[in-house]
Amino acid sequence: MPYGQKLARSNPLDAFTLDDFESRSGSATSILRTIAGLYLRHASSPVSRTRVLTLATSAGVGQAAAQTAITRLADRGLLQTPQDGMVSISSPALAMFARGTRRIFTPRQMSADDQWVLVTYSLPETMRPARHQLRKHFSQLGGGQVSAGLWIFPEYLHAEVLEVLVSLEVRQNATLFVTGRPEFAHSAAAAAGSWWDLQKLGKRHEDFIATVAHLGIESGSPAHSYCCYVTLIDAWRAIPYLDPGLPESMLPKEWPGQRSRELFLALSAAHQQAAQDYADHLLGSESS
């Protein structure tokens, strides 16, 4: 069995706790985290620290900053760094990256006819820590908070919502409803503005557009595509979690989400394969 598959057995909650959606993209630690998710997790065996540093420096990270980033990610439980100078991905991180594959690379937007999942729950005061964790993870799944104990998600997130409830051991305290279009008290847009922080989400999209606008869709050299693609994914990867992809009727006018999705898909198509080839070259025989 390949190395990555053996490590992938882990508590789903561990994978959720490694998410870092509030971290600053573009930092050395964030870039290395992105490289781990794109390339290191597919290695058939642990990768030498030297090659990990080469992957980082080829993406524009300084040598000293890359060394520090490896240490930080090891302290957070994402990387494993045994004394033999090798680097591997932890089991929870492999599970987290598997979730990322489903979310990051196929951004979705709901249509007017798509269904919703409503989650209602009641947790006693003795379970206050679980209540806090539930709110945190539901928010990071892209859920909207209708009221204190009621959340709404696109139906396509049904399985991930259940995974959070089971992992936090509160499934027995929650009831889920799959439903069609809600009957809003006022307008769909007003409801969305109340249930989600659309201003914050919109700023995420605008920041992404500003960050990657200079990349261009010209493939150039493999080394150039590698640097572009790592920058692209690092700037994008939190957005498909935090933004549920609401239908157009629920979004403000001039919503930047569609522009950012189109830009992401165009840049990804331009650079992904050349970046993969270059990463394989840097990893040499250590790439699976």
Short mmCIF file of C-alpha atoms in Angstrom, two decimals:
data_model
loop_
_atom_site.label_atom_id
_atom_site.label_comp_id
_atom_site.label_asym_id
_atom_site.label_seq_id
_atom_site.Cartn_x
_atom_site.Cartn_y
_atom_site.Cartn_z
CA MET A 1 0.00 0.00 0.00
CA PRO A 2 1.41 3.43 -0.90
CA TYR A 3 2.86 5.51 1.91
CA GLY A 4 0.22 8.26 1.70
CA GLN A 5 -2.67 5.79 1.89
CA LYS A 6 -1.30 4.14 5.01
CA LEU A 7 -1.14 7.45 6.82
CA ALA A 8 -4.58 8.61 5.76
CA ARG A 9 -6.45 6.76 8.53
CA SER A 10 -7.19 9.37 11.17
CA ASN A 11 -9.91 10.94 13.24
CA PRO A 12 -11.83 13.30 10.93
CA LEU A 13 -11.84 15.95 13.65
CA ASP A 14 -8.04 16.05 13.53
CA ALA A 15 -8.27 17.02 9.88
CA PHE A 16 -10.71 19.84 10.64
CA THR A 17 -8.51 21.25 13.40
CA LEU A 18 -5.59 21.66 10.97
CA ASP A 19 -7.53 24.06 8.75
CA ASP A 20 -6.06 27.58 8.81
CA PHE A 21 -8.56 29.75 6.98
CA GLU A 22 -7.67 32.88 8.90
CA SER A 23 -3.93 32.65 8.21
CA ARG A 24 -2.18 35.11 5.92
CA SER A 25 -1.72 33.76 2.40
CA GLY A 26 1.65 34.49 0.84
CA SER A 27 3.63 33.92 4.02
CA ALA A 28 6.40 31.32 4.03
CA THR A 29 4.37 29.00 6.25
CA SER A 30 1.27 29.34 4.06
CA ILE A 31 3.25 28.73 0.87
CA LEU A 32 4.89 25.62 2.30
CA ARG A 33 1.53 24.37 3.49
CA THR A 34 0.21 24.79 -0.05
CA ILE A 35 3.21 22.92 -1.48
CA ALA A 36 2.60 20.10 1.00
CA GLY A 37 -1.00 19.81 -0.16
CA LEU A 38 -0.18 20.00 -3.85
CA TYR A 39 2.92 17.82 -4.06
CA LEU A 40 4.40 16.36 -0.88
CA ARG A 41 1.30 14.40 0.07
CA HIS A 42 1.51 12.40 -3.15
CA ALA A 43 5.08 11.23 -2.51
CA SER A 44 5.36 7.46 -2.12
CA SER A 45 7.81 7.84 0.80
CA PRO A 46 9.15 10.62 3.06
CA VAL A 47 10.94 13.42 1.18
CA SER A 48 14.34 14.78 2.14
CA ARG A 49 14.31 18.14 3.87
CA THR A 50 16.67 19.43 1.18
CA ARG A 51 14.15 18.75 -1.56
CA VAL A 52 11.33 20.31 0.46
CA LEU A 53 13.47 23.44 0.78
CA THR A 54 14.07 23.41 -2.97
CA LEU A 55 10.32 23.26 -3.60
CA ALA A 56 9.84 26.23 -1.27
CA THR A 57 12.66 28.38 -2.65
CA SER A 58 11.49 27.67 -6.21
CA ALA A 59 8.16 29.22 -5.18
CA GLY A 60 9.90 32.38 -4.00
CA VAL A 61 10.39 31.56 -0.30
CA GLY A 62 13.76 32.41 1.23
CA GLN A 63 15.90 29.58 2.55
CA ALA A 64 15.80 30.69 6.19
CA ALA A 65 12.06 31.39 6.06
CA ALA A 66 11.45 27.95 4.54
CA GLN A 67 13.42 26.28 7.34
CA THR A 68 11.30 28.12 9.90
CA ALA A 69 8.10 27.20 8.06
CA ILE A 70 8.96 23.50 8.16
CA THR A 71 9.45 23.73 11.92
CA ARG A 72 6.18 25.61 12.41
CA LEU A 73 4.17 23.12 10.36
CA ALA A 74 5.76 20.26 12.28
CA ASP A 75 4.82 21.93 15.57
CA ARG A 76 1.22 22.26 14.34
CA GLY A 77 1.05 18.57 13.47
CA LEU A 78 0.87 18.95 9.72
CA LEU A 79 4.39 17.74 8.95
CA GLN A 80 6.50 15.06 10.57
CA THR A 81 10.27 15.64 10.70
CA PRO A 82 12.17 12.69 12.14
CA GLN A 83 15.85 13.08 12.95
CA ASP A 84 17.00 11.43 9.73
CA GLY A 85 16.43 14.64 7.75
CA MET A 86 13.26 13.45 6.05
CA VAL A 87 9.85 15.16 5.92
CA SER A 88 6.46 13.46 5.70
CA ILE A 89 2.80 14.43 5.97
CA SER A 90 0.88 13.51 9.12
CA SER A 91 -2.23 11.35 8.95
CA PRO A 92 -4.63 14.20 9.92
CA ALA A 93 -3.04 16.42 7.27
CA LEU A 94 -3.55 13.79 4.59
CA ALA A 95 -7.23 13.65 5.51
CA MET A 96 -7.43 17.45 5.47
CA PHE A 97 -5.79 17.63 2.04
CA ALA A 98 -8.21 15.00 0.71
CA ARG A 99 -11.09 17.26 1.76
CA GLY A 100 -9.31 20.14 0.06
CA THR A 101 -9.17 18.28 -3.24
CA ARG A 102 -12.96 18.07 -3.24
CA ARG A 103 -13.46 21.73 -2.40
CA ILE A 104 -10.58 23.75 -3.82
CA PHE A 105 -10.36 22.55 -7.40
CA THR A 106 -14.05 22.36 -8.29
CA PRO A 107 -15.62 25.60 -7.01
CA ARG A 108 -19.39 25.44 -7.04
CA GLN A 109 -22.23 27.93 -7.25
CA MET A 110 -25.78 26.99 -6.38
CA SER A 111 -28.63 27.38 -8.82
CA ALA A 112 -32.05 28.62 -7.79
CA ASP A 113 -33.34 25.03 -7.74
CA ASP A 114 -30.59 23.46 -5.60
CA GLN A 115 -31.56 22.10 -2.20
CA TRP A 116 -30.39 23.12 1.26
CA VAL A 117 -29.48 21.34 4.47
CA LEU A 118 -30.79 22.85 7.71
CA VAL A 119 -29.12 21.80 10.95
CA THR A 120 -30.72 22.43 14.29
CA TYR A 121 -29.08 21.41 17.56
CA SER A 122 -29.27 21.93 21.29
CA LEU A 123 -26.22 21.41 23.50
CA PRO A 124 -26.35 21.69 27.31
CA GLU A 125 -24.10 24.09 29.18
CA THR A 126 -21.82 21.20 30.12
CA MET A 127 -21.00 20.92 26.40
CA ARG A 128 -20.06 24.55 25.89
CA PRO A 129 -16.62 23.71 24.38
CA ALA A 130 -18.32 21.48 21.80
CA ARG A 131 -20.78 24.29 21.06
CA HIS A 132 -17.88 26.64 20.34
CA GLN A 133 -16.15 24.09 18.12
CA LEU A 134 -19.37 23.41 16.25
CA ARG A 135 -19.84 27.08 15.44
CA LYS A 136 -16.22 27.36 14.33
CA HIS A 137 -16.29 24.35 12.04
CA PHE A 138 -19.73 25.12 10.62
CA SER A 139 -18.52 28.60 9.73
CA GLN A 140 -15.42 27.15 8.07
CA LEU A 141 -17.60 24.83 6.02
CA GLY A 142 -19.40 27.83 4.56
CA GLY A 143 -22.52 27.56 6.70
CA GLY A 144 -24.87 30.44 7.41
CA GLN A 145 -26.11 30.98 10.97
CA VAL A 146 -29.86 31.58 10.90
CA SER A 147 -30.15 31.69 14.70
CA ALA A 148 -28.27 30.44 17.76
CA GLY A 149 -29.02 26.76 17.12
CA LEU A 150 -29.94 26.75 13.45
CA TRP A 151 -27.54 26.69 10.48
CA ILE A 152 -28.08 26.47 6.73
CA PHE A 153 -25.80 24.91 4.11
CA PRO A 154 -25.98 24.03 0.44
CA GLU A 155 -27.07 20.41 0.13
CA TYR A 156 -23.79 19.44 -1.48
CA LEU A 157 -22.14 19.98 1.95
CA HIS A 158 -24.44 17.44 3.62
CA ALA A 159 -21.73 14.80 4.08
CA GLU A 160 -19.21 17.26 5.52
CA VAL A 161 -21.79 18.64 7.96
CA LEU A 162 -22.43 15.11 9.21
CA GLU A 163 -18.70 14.51 9.48
CA VAL A 164 -18.33 17.51 11.80
CA LEU A 165 -21.26 16.42 13.98
CA VAL A 166 -19.95 12.87 14.28
CA SER A 167 -16.36 13.97 14.92
CA LEU A 168 -17.46 16.31 17.73
CA GLU A 169 -19.65 13.52 19.14
CA VAL A 170 -22.79 15.66 18.99
CA ARG A 171 -24.65 13.87 16.22
CA GLN A 172 -27.29 12.75 18.74
CA ASN A 173 -27.96 16.41 19.61
CA ALA A 174 -28.68 17.52 16.06
CA THR A 175 -31.44 17.11 13.49
CA LEU A 176 -30.90 17.71 9.78
CA PHE A 177 -33.53 18.68 7.21
CA VAL A 178 -33.01 18.59 3.47
CA THR A 179 -35.30 21.16 1.94
CA GLY A 180 -36.05 23.20 -1.15
CA ARG A 181 -36.17 26.95 -1.43
CA PRO A 182 -36.73 28.71 1.94
CA GLU A 183 -39.58 31.18 2.30
CA PHE A 184 -37.72 34.31 3.34
CA ALA A 185 -39.17 36.90 5.69
CA HIS A 186 -38.08 39.65 3.32
CA SER A 187 -35.84 39.00 0.31
CA ALA A 188 -33.33 36.26 -0.47
CA ALA A 189 -30.55 38.84 -0.55
CA ALA A 190 -31.55 40.24 2.84
CA ALA A 191 -31.54 36.74 4.35
CA ALA A 192 -28.10 35.98 2.92
CA GLY A 193 -26.74 39.25 4.28
CA SER A 194 -28.01 38.31 7.73
CA TRP A 195 -26.85 34.67 7.74
CA TRP A 196 -23.43 35.12 6.12
CA ASP A 197 -20.80 37.85 6.42
CA LEU A 198 -20.97 38.70 2.73
CA GLN A 199 -18.85 41.81 3.14
CA LYS A 200 -16.00 39.72 4.51
CA LEU A 201 -16.46 37.05 1.84
CA GLY A 202 -16.52 39.67 -0.90
CA LYS A 203 -13.27 41.13 0.42
CA ARG A 204 -11.72 37.66 0.21
CA HIS A 205 -12.60 37.47 -3.46
CA GLU A 206 -11.32 40.98 -4.16
CA ASP A 207 -8.04 40.28 -2.38
CA PHE A 208 -7.63 37.09 -4.42
CA ILE A 209 -8.20 38.93 -7.70
CA ALA A 210 -5.64 41.59 -6.71
CA THR A 211 -3.09 38.97 -5.65
CA VAL A 212 -3.15 36.90 -8.85
CA ALA A 213 -3.98 39.56 -11.46
CA HIS A 214 -0.31 39.82 -12.47
CA LEU A 215 0.18 36.10 -13.11
CA GLY A 216 -1.22 35.95 -16.64
CA ILE A 217 -2.34 32.86 -18.54
CA GLU A 218 0.86 32.54 -20.59
CA SER A 219 2.48 29.30 -19.48
CA GLY A 220 6.09 30.43 -20.00
CA SER A 221 8.72 28.11 -18.54
CA PRO A 222 7.83 25.19 -16.23
CA ALA A 223 9.62 27.01 -13.40
CA HIS A 224 7.47 30.10 -14.02
CA SER A 225 4.27 28.03 -14.11
CA TYR A 226 5.25 26.30 -10.88
CA CYS A 227 5.71 29.60 -9.06
CA CYS A 228 2.46 30.97 -10.55
CA TYR A 229 0.46 27.89 -9.65
CA VAL A 230 1.66 27.71 -6.05
CA THR A 231 0.84 31.42 -5.66
CA LEU A 232 -2.59 30.83 -7.21
CA ILE A 233 -3.56 27.92 -4.96
CA ASP A 234 -2.18 29.60 -1.86
CA ALA A 235 -4.30 32.70 -2.49
CA TRP A 236 -7.41 30.69 -3.40
CA ARG A 237 -7.55 27.62 -1.15
CA ALA A 238 -9.55 29.10 1.76
CA ILE A 239 -12.22 30.72 -0.41
CA PRO A 240 -14.14 27.58 -1.54
CA TYR A 241 -14.55 26.61 2.12
CA LEU A 242 -15.72 29.95 3.48
CA ASP A 243 -17.88 30.87 0.48
CA PRO A 244 -20.75 28.38 0.04
CA GLY A 245 -21.44 29.49 -3.54
CA LEU A 246 -24.84 31.06 -2.96
CA PRO A 247 -27.27 31.41 -5.87
CA GLU A 248 -27.18 34.69 -7.74
CA SER A 249 -30.52 35.81 -6.29
CA MET A 250 -29.01 35.87 -2.79
CA LEU A 251 -25.90 37.87 -3.68
CA PRO A 252 -25.31 41.63 -3.80
CA LYS A 253 -24.96 43.39 -7.12
CA GLU A 254 -21.37 43.48 -8.44
CA TRP A 255 -20.52 40.37 -6.41
CA PRO A 256 -16.83 39.55 -7.12
CA GLY A 257 -17.20 35.82 -6.58
CA GLN A 258 -17.96 34.92 -10.18
CA ARG A 259 -14.99 36.91 -11.45
CA SER A 260 -12.65 35.28 -8.97
CA ARG A 261 -13.88 31.77 -9.83
CA GLU A 262 -13.43 32.38 -13.55
CA LEU A 263 -9.95 33.81 -12.97
CA PHE A 264 -8.99 30.86 -10.79
CA LEU A 265 -10.14 28.31 -13.37
CA ALA A 266 -8.37 30.10 -16.24
CA LEU A 267 -5.08 30.43 -14.39
CA SER A 268 -5.28 26.88 -13.11
CA ALA A 269 -5.80 25.52 -16.62
CA ALA A 270 -2.83 27.55 -17.86
CA HIS A 271 -0.30 26.50 -15.22
CA GLN A 272 -1.34 23.30 -13.45
CA GLN A 273 0.28 20.67 -15.68
CA ALA A 274 3.56 22.52 -16.23
CA ALA A 275 3.75 23.17 -12.49
CA GLN A 276 3.21 19.48 -11.77
CA ASP A 277 5.94 18.52 -14.23
CA TYR A 278 8.36 20.96 -12.62
CA ALA A 279 7.54 19.73 -9.11
CA ASP A 280 8.11 16.16 -10.27
CA HIS A 281 11.46 17.25 -11.64
CA LEU A 282 12.44 18.87 -8.34
CA LEU A 283 11.35 15.83 -6.36
CA GLY A 284 13.13 13.47 -8.75
CA SER A 285 12.80 9.82 -7.81
CA GLU A 286 11.00 10.79 -4.59
CA SER A 287 7.87 11.77 -6.50
CA SER A 288 5.32 9.01 -6.98
#
